Coordinates of C-alpha atoms in Angstrom, one line a residue:
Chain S
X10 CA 36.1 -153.2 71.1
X11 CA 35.0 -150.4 73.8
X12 CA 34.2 -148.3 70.4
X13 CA 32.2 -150.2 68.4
X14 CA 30.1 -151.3 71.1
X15 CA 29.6 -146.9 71.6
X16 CA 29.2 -147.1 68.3
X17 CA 26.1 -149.8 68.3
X18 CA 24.4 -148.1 71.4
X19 CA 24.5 -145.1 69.7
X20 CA 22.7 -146.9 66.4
X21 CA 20.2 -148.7 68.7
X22 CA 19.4 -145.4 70.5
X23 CA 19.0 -143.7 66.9
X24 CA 16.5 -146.7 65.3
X25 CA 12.8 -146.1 66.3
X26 CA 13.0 -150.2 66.0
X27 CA 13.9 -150.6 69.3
X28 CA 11.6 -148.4 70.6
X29 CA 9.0 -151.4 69.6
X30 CA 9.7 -153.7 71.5
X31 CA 9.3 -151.6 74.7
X32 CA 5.8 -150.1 73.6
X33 CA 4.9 -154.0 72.5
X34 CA 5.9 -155.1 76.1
X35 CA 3.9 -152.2 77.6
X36 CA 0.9 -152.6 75.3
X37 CA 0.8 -156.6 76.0
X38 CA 1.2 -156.2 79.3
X39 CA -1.6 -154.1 79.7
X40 CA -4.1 -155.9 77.1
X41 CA -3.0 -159.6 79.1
X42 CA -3.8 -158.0 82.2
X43 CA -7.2 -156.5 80.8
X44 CA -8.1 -159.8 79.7
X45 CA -7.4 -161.5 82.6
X46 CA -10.2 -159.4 84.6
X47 CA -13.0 -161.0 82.4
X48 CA -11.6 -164.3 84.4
X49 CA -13.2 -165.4 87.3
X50 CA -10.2 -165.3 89.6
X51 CA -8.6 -162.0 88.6
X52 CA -6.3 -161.5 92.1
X53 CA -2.8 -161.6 92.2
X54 CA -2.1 -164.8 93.7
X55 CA -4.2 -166.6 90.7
X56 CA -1.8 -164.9 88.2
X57 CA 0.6 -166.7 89.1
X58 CA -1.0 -169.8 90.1
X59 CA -3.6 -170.2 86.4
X60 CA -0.7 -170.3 84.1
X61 CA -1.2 -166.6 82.9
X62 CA 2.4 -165.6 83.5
X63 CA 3.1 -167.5 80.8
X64 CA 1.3 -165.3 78.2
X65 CA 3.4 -162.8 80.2
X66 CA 6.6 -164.4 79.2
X67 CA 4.9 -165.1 75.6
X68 CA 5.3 -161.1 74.9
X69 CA 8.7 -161.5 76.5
X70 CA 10.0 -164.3 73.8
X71 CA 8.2 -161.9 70.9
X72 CA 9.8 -158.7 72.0
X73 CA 13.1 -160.1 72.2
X74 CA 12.9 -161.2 68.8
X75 CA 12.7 -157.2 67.5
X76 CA 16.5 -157.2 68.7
X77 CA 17.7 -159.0 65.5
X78 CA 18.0 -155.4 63.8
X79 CA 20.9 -155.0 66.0
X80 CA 22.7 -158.1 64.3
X81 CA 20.7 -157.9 60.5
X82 CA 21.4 -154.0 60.2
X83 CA 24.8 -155.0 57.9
X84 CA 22.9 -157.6 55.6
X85 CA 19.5 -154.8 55.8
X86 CA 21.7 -152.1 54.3
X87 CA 25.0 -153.4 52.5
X88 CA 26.9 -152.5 54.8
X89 CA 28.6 -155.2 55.2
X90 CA 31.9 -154.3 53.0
X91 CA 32.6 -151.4 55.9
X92 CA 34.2 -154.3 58.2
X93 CA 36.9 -155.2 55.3
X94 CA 37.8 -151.3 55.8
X95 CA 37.6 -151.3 59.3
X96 CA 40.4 -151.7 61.2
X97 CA 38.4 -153.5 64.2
X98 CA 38.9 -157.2 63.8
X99 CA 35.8 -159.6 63.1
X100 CA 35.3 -161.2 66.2
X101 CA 35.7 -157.6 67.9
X102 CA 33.0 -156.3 65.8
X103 CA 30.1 -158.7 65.8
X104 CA 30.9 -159.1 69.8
X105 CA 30.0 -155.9 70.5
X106 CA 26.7 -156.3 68.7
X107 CA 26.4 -159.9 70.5
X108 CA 27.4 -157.8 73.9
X109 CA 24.8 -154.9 72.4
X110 CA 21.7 -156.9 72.1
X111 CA 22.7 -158.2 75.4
X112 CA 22.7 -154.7 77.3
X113 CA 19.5 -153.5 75.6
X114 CA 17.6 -157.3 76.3
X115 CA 18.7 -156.6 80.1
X116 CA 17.5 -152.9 79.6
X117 CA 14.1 -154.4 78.0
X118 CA 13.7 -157.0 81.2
X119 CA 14.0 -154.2 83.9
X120 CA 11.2 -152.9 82.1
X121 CA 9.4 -155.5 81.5
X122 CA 9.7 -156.2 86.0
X123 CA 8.2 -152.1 85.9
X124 CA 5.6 -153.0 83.7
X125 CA 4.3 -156.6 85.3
X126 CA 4.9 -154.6 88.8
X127 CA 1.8 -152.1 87.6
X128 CA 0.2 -154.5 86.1
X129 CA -0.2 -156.7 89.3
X130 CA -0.7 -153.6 91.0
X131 CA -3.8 -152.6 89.3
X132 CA -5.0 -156.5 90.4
X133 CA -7.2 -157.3 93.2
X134 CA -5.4 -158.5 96.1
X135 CA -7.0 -161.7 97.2
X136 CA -6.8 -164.1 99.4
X137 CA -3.2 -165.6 100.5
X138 CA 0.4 -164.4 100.9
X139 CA 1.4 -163.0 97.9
X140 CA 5.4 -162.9 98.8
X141 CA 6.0 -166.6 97.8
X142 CA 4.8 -165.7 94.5
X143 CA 6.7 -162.1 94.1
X144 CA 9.9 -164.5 94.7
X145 CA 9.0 -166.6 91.7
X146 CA 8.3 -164.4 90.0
X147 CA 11.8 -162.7 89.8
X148 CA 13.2 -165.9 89.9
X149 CA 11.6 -166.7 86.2
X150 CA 12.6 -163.5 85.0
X151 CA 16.1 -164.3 86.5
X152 CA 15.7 -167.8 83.8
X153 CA 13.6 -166.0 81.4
X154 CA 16.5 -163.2 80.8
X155 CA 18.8 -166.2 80.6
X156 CA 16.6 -167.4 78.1
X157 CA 16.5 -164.2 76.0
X158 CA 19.9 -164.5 75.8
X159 CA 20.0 -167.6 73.8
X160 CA 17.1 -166.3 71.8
X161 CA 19.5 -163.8 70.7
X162 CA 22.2 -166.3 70.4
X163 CA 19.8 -168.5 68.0
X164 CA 18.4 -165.5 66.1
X165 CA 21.2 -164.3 65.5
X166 CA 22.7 -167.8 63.9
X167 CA 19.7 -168.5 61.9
X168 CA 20.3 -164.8 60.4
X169 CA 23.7 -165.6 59.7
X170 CA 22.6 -168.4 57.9
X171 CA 19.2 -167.8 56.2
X172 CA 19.8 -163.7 55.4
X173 CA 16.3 -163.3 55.8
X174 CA 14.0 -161.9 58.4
X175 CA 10.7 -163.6 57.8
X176 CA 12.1 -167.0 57.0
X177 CA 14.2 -166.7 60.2
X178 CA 11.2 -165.4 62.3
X179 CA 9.2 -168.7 60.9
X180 CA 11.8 -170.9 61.9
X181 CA 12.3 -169.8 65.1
X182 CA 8.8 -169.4 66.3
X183 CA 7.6 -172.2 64.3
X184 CA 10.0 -174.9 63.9
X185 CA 12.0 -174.4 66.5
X186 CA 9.9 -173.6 69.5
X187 CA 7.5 -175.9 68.5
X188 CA 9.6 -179.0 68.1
X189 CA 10.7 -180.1 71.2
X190 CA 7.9 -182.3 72.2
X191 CA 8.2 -183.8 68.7
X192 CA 11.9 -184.5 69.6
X193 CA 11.4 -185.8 72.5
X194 CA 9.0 -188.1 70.9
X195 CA 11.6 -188.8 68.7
X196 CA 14.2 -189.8 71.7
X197 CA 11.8 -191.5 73.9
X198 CA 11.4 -194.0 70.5
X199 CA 15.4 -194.5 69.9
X200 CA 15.6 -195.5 73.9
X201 CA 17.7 -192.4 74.8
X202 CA 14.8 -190.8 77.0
X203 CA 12.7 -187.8 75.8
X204 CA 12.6 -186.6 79.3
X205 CA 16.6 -186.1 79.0
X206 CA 16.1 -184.7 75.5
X207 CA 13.3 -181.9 76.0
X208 CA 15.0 -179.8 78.3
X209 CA 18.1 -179.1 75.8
X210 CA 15.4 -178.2 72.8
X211 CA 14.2 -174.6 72.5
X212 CA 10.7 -175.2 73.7
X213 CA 12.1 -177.2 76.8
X214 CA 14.3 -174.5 77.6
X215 CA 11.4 -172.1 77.4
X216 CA 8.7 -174.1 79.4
X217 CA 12.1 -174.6 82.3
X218 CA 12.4 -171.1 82.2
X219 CA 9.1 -169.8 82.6
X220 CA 7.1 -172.6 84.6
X221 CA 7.2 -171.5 88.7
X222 CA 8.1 -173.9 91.6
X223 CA 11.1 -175.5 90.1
X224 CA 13.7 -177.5 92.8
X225 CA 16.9 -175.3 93.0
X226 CA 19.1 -177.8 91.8
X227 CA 17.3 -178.0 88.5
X228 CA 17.3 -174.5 88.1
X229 CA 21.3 -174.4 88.3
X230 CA 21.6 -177.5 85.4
X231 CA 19.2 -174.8 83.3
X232 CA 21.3 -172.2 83.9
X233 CA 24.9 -173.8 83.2
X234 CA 23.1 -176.0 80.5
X235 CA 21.7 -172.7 79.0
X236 CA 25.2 -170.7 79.4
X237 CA 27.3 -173.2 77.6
X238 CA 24.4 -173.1 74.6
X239 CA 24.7 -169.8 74.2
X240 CA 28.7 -169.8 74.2
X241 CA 28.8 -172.9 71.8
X242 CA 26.2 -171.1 69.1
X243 CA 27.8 -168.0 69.1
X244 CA 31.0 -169.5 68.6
X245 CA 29.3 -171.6 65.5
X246 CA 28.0 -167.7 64.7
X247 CA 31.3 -166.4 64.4
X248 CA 32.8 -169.8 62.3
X249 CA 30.0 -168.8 59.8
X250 CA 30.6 -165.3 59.8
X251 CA 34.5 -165.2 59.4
X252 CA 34.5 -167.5 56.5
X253 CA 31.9 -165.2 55.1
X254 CA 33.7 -162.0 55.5
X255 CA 36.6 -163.6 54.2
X256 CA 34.7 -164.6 51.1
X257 CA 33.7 -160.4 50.7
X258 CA 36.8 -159.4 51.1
X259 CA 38.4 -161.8 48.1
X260 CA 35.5 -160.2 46.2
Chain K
X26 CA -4.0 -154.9 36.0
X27 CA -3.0 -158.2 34.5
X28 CA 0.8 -156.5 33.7
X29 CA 1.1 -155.5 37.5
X30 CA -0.1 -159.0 38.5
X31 CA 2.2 -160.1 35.9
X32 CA 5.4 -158.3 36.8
X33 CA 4.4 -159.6 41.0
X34 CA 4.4 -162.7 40.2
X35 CA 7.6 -162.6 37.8
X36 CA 9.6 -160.6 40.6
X37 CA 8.4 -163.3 43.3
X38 CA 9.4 -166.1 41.2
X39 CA 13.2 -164.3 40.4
X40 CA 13.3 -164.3 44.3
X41 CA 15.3 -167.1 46.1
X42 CA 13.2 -166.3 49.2
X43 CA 9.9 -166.7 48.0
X44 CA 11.1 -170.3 45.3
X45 CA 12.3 -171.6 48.8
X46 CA 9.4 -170.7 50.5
X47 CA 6.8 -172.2 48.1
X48 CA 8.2 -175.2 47.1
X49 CA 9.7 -175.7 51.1
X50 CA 6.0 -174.1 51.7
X51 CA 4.2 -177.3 48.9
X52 CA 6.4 -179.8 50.8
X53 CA 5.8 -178.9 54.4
X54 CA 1.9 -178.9 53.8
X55 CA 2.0 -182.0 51.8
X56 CA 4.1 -184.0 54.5
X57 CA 1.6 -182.1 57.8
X58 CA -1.2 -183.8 55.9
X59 CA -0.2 -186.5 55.0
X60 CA 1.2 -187.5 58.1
X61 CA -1.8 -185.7 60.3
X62 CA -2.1 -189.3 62.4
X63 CA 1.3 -189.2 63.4
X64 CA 1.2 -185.3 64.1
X65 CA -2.2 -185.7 65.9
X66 CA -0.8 -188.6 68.1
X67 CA 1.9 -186.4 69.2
X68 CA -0.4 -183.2 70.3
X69 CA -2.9 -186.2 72.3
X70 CA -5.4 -186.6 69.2
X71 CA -6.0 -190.1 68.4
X72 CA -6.9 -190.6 64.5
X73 CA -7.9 -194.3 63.3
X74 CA -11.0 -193.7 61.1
X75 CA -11.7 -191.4 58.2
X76 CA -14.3 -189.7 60.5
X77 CA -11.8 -188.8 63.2
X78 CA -10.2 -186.2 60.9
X79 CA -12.9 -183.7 62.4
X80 CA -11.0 -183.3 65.7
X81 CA -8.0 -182.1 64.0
X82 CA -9.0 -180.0 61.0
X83 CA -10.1 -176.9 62.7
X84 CA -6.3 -176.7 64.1
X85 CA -5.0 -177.6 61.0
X86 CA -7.4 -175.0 59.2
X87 CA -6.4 -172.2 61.7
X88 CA -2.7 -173.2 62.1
X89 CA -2.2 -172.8 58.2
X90 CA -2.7 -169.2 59.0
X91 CA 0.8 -168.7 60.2
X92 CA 2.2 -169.9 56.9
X93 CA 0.3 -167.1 55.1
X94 CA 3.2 -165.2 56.5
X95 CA 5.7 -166.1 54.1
X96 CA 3.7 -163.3 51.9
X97 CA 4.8 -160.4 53.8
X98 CA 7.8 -160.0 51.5
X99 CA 5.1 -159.3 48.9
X100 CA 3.9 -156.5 50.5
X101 CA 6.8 -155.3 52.3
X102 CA 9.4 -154.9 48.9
X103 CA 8.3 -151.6 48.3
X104 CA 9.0 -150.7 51.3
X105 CA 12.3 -152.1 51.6
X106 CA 13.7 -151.6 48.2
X107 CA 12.0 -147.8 48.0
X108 CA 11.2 -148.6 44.6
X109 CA 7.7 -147.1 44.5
X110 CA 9.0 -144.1 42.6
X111 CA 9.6 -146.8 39.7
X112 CA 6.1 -147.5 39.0
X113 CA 4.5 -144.1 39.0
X114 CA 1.9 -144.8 36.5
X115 CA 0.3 -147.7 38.5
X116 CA 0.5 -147.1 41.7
X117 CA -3.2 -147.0 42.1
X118 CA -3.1 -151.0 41.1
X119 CA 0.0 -151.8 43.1
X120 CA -2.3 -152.7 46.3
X121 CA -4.8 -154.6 44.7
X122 CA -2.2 -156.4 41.7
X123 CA -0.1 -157.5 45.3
X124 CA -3.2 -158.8 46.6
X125 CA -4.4 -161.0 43.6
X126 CA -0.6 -162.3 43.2
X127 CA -0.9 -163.7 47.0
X128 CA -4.3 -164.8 46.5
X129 CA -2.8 -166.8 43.4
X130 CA 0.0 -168.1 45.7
X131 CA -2.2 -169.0 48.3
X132 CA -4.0 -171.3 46.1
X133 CA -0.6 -173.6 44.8
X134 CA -1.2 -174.3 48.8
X135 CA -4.6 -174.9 48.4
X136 CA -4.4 -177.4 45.5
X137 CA -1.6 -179.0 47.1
X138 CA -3.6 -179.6 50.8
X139 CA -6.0 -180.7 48.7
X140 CA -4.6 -183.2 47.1
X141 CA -2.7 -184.9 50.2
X142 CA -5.8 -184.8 51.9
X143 CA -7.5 -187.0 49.3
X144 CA -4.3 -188.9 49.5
X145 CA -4.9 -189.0 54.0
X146 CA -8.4 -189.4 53.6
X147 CA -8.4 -193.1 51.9
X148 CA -5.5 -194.1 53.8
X149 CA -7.1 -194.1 57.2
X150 CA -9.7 -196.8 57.7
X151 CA -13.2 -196.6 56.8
X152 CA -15.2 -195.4 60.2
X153 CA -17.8 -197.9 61.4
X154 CA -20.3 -195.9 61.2
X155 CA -21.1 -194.2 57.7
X156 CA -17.8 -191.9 56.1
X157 CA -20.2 -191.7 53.1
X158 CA -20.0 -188.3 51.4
X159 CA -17.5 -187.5 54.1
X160 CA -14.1 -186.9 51.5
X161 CA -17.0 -184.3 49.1
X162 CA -17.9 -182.6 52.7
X163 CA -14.4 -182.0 53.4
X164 CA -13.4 -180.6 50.3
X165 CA -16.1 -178.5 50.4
X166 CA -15.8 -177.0 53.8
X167 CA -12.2 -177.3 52.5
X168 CA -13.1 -174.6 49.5
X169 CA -15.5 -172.5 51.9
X170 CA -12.3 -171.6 53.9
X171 CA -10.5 -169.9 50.9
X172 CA -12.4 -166.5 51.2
X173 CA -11.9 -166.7 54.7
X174 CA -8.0 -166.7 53.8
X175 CA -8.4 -164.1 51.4
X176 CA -9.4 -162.6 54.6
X177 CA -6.1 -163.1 56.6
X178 CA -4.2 -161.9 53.6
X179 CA -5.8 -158.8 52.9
X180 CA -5.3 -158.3 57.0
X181 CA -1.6 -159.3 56.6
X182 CA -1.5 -156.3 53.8
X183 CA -3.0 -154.0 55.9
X184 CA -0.6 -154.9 58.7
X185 CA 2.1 -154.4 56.2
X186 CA 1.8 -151.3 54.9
X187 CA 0.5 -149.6 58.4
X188 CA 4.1 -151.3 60.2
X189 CA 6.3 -151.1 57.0
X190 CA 8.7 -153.5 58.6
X191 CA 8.1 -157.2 58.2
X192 CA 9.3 -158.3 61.8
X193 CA 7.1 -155.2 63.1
X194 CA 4.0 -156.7 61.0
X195 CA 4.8 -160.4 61.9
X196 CA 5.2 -160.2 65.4
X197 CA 1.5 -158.3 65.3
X198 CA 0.4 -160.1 62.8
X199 CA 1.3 -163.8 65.0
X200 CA 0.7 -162.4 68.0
X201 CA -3.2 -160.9 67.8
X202 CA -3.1 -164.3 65.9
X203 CA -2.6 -166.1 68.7
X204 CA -4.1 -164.1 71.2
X205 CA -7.5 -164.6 70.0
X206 CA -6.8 -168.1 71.3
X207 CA -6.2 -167.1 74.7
X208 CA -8.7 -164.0 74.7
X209 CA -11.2 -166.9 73.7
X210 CA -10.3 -169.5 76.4
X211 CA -10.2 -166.4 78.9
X212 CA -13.5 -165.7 78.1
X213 CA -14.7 -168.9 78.2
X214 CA -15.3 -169.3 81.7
X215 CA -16.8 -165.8 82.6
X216 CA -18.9 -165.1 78.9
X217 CA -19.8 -168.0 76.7
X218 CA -22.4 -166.5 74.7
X219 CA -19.9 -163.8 73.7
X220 CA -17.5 -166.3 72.4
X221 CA -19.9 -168.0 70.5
X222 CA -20.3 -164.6 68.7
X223 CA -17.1 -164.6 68.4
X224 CA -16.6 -167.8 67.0
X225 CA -18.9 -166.6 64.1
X226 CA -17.9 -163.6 62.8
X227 CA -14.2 -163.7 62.6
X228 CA -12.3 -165.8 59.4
X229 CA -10.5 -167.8 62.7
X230 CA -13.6 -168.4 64.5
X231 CA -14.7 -169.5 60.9
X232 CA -11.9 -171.9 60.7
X233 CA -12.6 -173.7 63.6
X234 CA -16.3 -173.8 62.3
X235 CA -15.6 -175.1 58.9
X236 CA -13.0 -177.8 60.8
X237 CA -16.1 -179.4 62.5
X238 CA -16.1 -181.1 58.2
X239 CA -19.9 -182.1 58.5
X240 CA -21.3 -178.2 58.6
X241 CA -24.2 -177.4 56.7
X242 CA -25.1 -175.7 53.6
X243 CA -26.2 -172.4 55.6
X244 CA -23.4 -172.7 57.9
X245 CA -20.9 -172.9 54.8
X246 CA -22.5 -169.9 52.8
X247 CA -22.0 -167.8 56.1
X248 CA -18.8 -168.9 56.7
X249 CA -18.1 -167.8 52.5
X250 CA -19.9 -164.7 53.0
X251 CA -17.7 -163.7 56.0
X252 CA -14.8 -164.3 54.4
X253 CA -15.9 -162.3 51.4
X254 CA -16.5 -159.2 53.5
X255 CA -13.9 -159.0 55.8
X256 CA -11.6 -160.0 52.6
X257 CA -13.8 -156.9 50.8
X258 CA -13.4 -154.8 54.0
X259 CA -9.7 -155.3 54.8
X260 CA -8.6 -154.7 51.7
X261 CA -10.3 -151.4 50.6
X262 CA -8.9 -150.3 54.2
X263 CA -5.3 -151.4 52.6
X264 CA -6.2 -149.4 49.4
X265 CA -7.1 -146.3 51.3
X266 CA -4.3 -146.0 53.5
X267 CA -1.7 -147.0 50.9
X268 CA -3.2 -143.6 48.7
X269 CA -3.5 -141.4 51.7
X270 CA 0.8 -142.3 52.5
X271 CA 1.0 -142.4 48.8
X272 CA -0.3 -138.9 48.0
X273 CA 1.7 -137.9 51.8

């Protein structure tokens, strides 16, 4: 276990892939907070009060998503067959890519805190105490690393299942975290309550995780609610996958 | 030319991907339009009358944007597969013969919207005031919009062959997509005239134009002739840098 997850640090340390997502947080970063001088209000305290950390998180969601390669390198170049050689069980092996993305998505949010740190830096101070808001703040990138981690989880489940980067990139960004408020919709119609249903769809979980000023105790139900997602689809992840590698190895 | 488009277009087809994508890609449009009242009642747009279909179009226009990304395998298999060394003596068509075959593609889609929309268009209820003309209007602005796509697909080419990776190119590709949004609402407040500029020389600001269904003649040849130059402009740029890395 211990060496294949050496082993995948030292791959995501060799791709240039990775490398991406960091300059794509840096670079959005700098552009959102560009833009968000042209605004009337450009302090600090109206960042977080407009709604513009959520474009913030936006380049979050979108730069976690570059962490795939970590899961999709096998199907990318064949090399699949290698685990029917290997002596390293199944569930060994694609855990220590799971636990991979994991250390390199916590890697990418203590740079992402560097980043939005300049960034407000380089904002006017304005009016109001600003600590309140600096509390929040780490507070949503507390939920939005939670967050990440189910992105993973879900990426790396619809890669499992769709073998295809675009078609799982569409899903995900299209279907999935799009469809919550048509779910809802949905539930709110069968007379289970859409406000029950929203929070467990992707987009819920997203808008939980970024939006500020939410009561304690409903942060804690996100966190254990998001915790047990992300155990239950990787488990479904590795169902898949055994009965896949299986299948390569009777070939 | 014709083989090149010929032997895209036979490749795509052989390709599990892209028969998914289309035919999931035919159904997915068909059922949005089709049920646009529904969908609109969902994102806070109320459409009863034939007429109301204005307030929706320029998001549907603009939104069909993102599903232009299902051609990124297209550009990207050469890449991917390194098989440029197998087609040495047409390498100079490659670019443009990848371009055409989306083009062609992108117009299955087109036929398809159009149809459901004829379909949408006489199930909704007559508006009060006159619809009459309204369904040839549409269509039309409809039609003005495909150069305008041509536009986004050349751009997606570019994208492709500058990132080489098709997560690379769609996360840019989606994301300046949807930033224009927000650098246009931004904006809003502190420079209106600029994003009124804005909202006419882009193929997105075009979208939401052509959306508005009741544009005029002049309004709908500049919206055509934007379309035509940025498609023009974008895809010469593709051209030139696929050479230059070419001949690298």
């Amino acid at each position: 276990m211990t060496d294949s997850l050496k082993a995948e640090l030292f791959r995501c340390r060799k791709d240039k892939l990775l490398l991406f997502a960091f300059i794509f947080v840096t670079a959005g970063f700098i552009f959102m907070t560009f833009i968000a001088g042209f605004a009337e209000h450009n302090d600090r305290v109206t960042i977080f009060t407009s709604g513009n950390i959520s474009q913030f998180c936006s380049i979050v969601k979108m730069a976690v998503f570059v962490l795939y390669f970590v899961w999709f390198q096998e199907y990318r170049y064949g090399t699949m067959k290698n685990l029917c050689m290997s002596e390293t069980t199944k569930g060994q092996y694609f855990t220590a890519k799971f636990l991979t993305q994991i250390i390199v998505c916590i890697a990418l949010m203590v740079w992402v805190l560097i980043c939005f740190s300049l960034c407000l830096l380089t904002l006017e101070k304005g009016t109001g105490d600003t600590s309140p808001f600096i509390k929040e703040g780490l507070l949503i990138l507390l939920r939005l690393s939670l967050f990440s981690v189910m992105e993973i989880a879900v990426i790396d489940l619809l890669f499992v299942i769709t073998k295809n980067e675009i078609v799982s990139f569409l899903l995900f960004f299209i279907v999935l975290s799009n469809s919550g408020a048509y779910i809802a919709q949905l539930a709110e119609k069968a007379g289970i309550g859409g406000d029950r249903v929203y929070p467990l769809t992707i987009g819920g979980a997203y808008d939980t995780a970024t939006t500020s000023a939410i009561p304690a105790s409903d942060s804690i139900i996100f966190i254990v609610s998001v915790t047990a997602r992300v155990l239950i689809i990787y488990t479904l992840t590795l169902l898949i996958l055994r009965k896949e590698v299986n299948y390569e190895k009777k070939k | 030319m014709v083989n090149v488009i010929r032997s895209e277009i036979f490749k795509s087809l052989r390709s599990t991907y892209f028969r998914i994508c289309l035919v999931g890609g035919s159904l997915f449009i068909a059922i949005a339009v089709l049920f646009i009242p529904q969908i609109a009642n969902v994102a806070g747009f109320s459409i009863e009358t034939r007429s109301d279909l204005s307030k929706i179009m320029p998001f549907v226009f603009t939104g069909a944007c993102v599903a232009l990304m299902i051609f990124f395998p297209i550009f990207t298999d050469i890449f991917k597969y390194n098989t440029l060394k197998n087609e040495p003596g047409s390498i100079s068509l490659i670019t443009t013969g990848k371009y055409l075959t989306a083009l062609i593609f992108c117009l299955i889609f087109a036929a398809v919207f159009m149809a459901s929309f004829t379909v949408t268009f006489f199930r909704l209820a007559p508006s009060p005031d006159t619809d009459k003309g309204l369904l040839a209007e549409s269509l039309i602005s409809f039609l003005a919009t495909i150069p305008n796509y041509a536009a986004m697909i050349a751009l997606i080419q570019l994208i492709t062959i500058a990132a080489k990776n098709e997560i690379i190119a769609a996360i840019i590709y989606y994301y300046s997509f949807a930033q224009l949004f927000t650098v246009k609402l931004i904006m809003a407040g502190a420079m209106p005239e600029d994003m009124v500029i804005l909202r006419h020389l882009t193929p997105i600001g075009e979208f939401y134009n052509l959306g508005d269904l009741r544009f005029s003649a002049v309004h709908i040849t500049l919206s055509v002739v934007v379309g035509i130059v940025y498609a023009i402009v974008l895809h010469t740029m593709s051209r030139k840098y696929f050479m230059k890395r070419v001949m690298a």
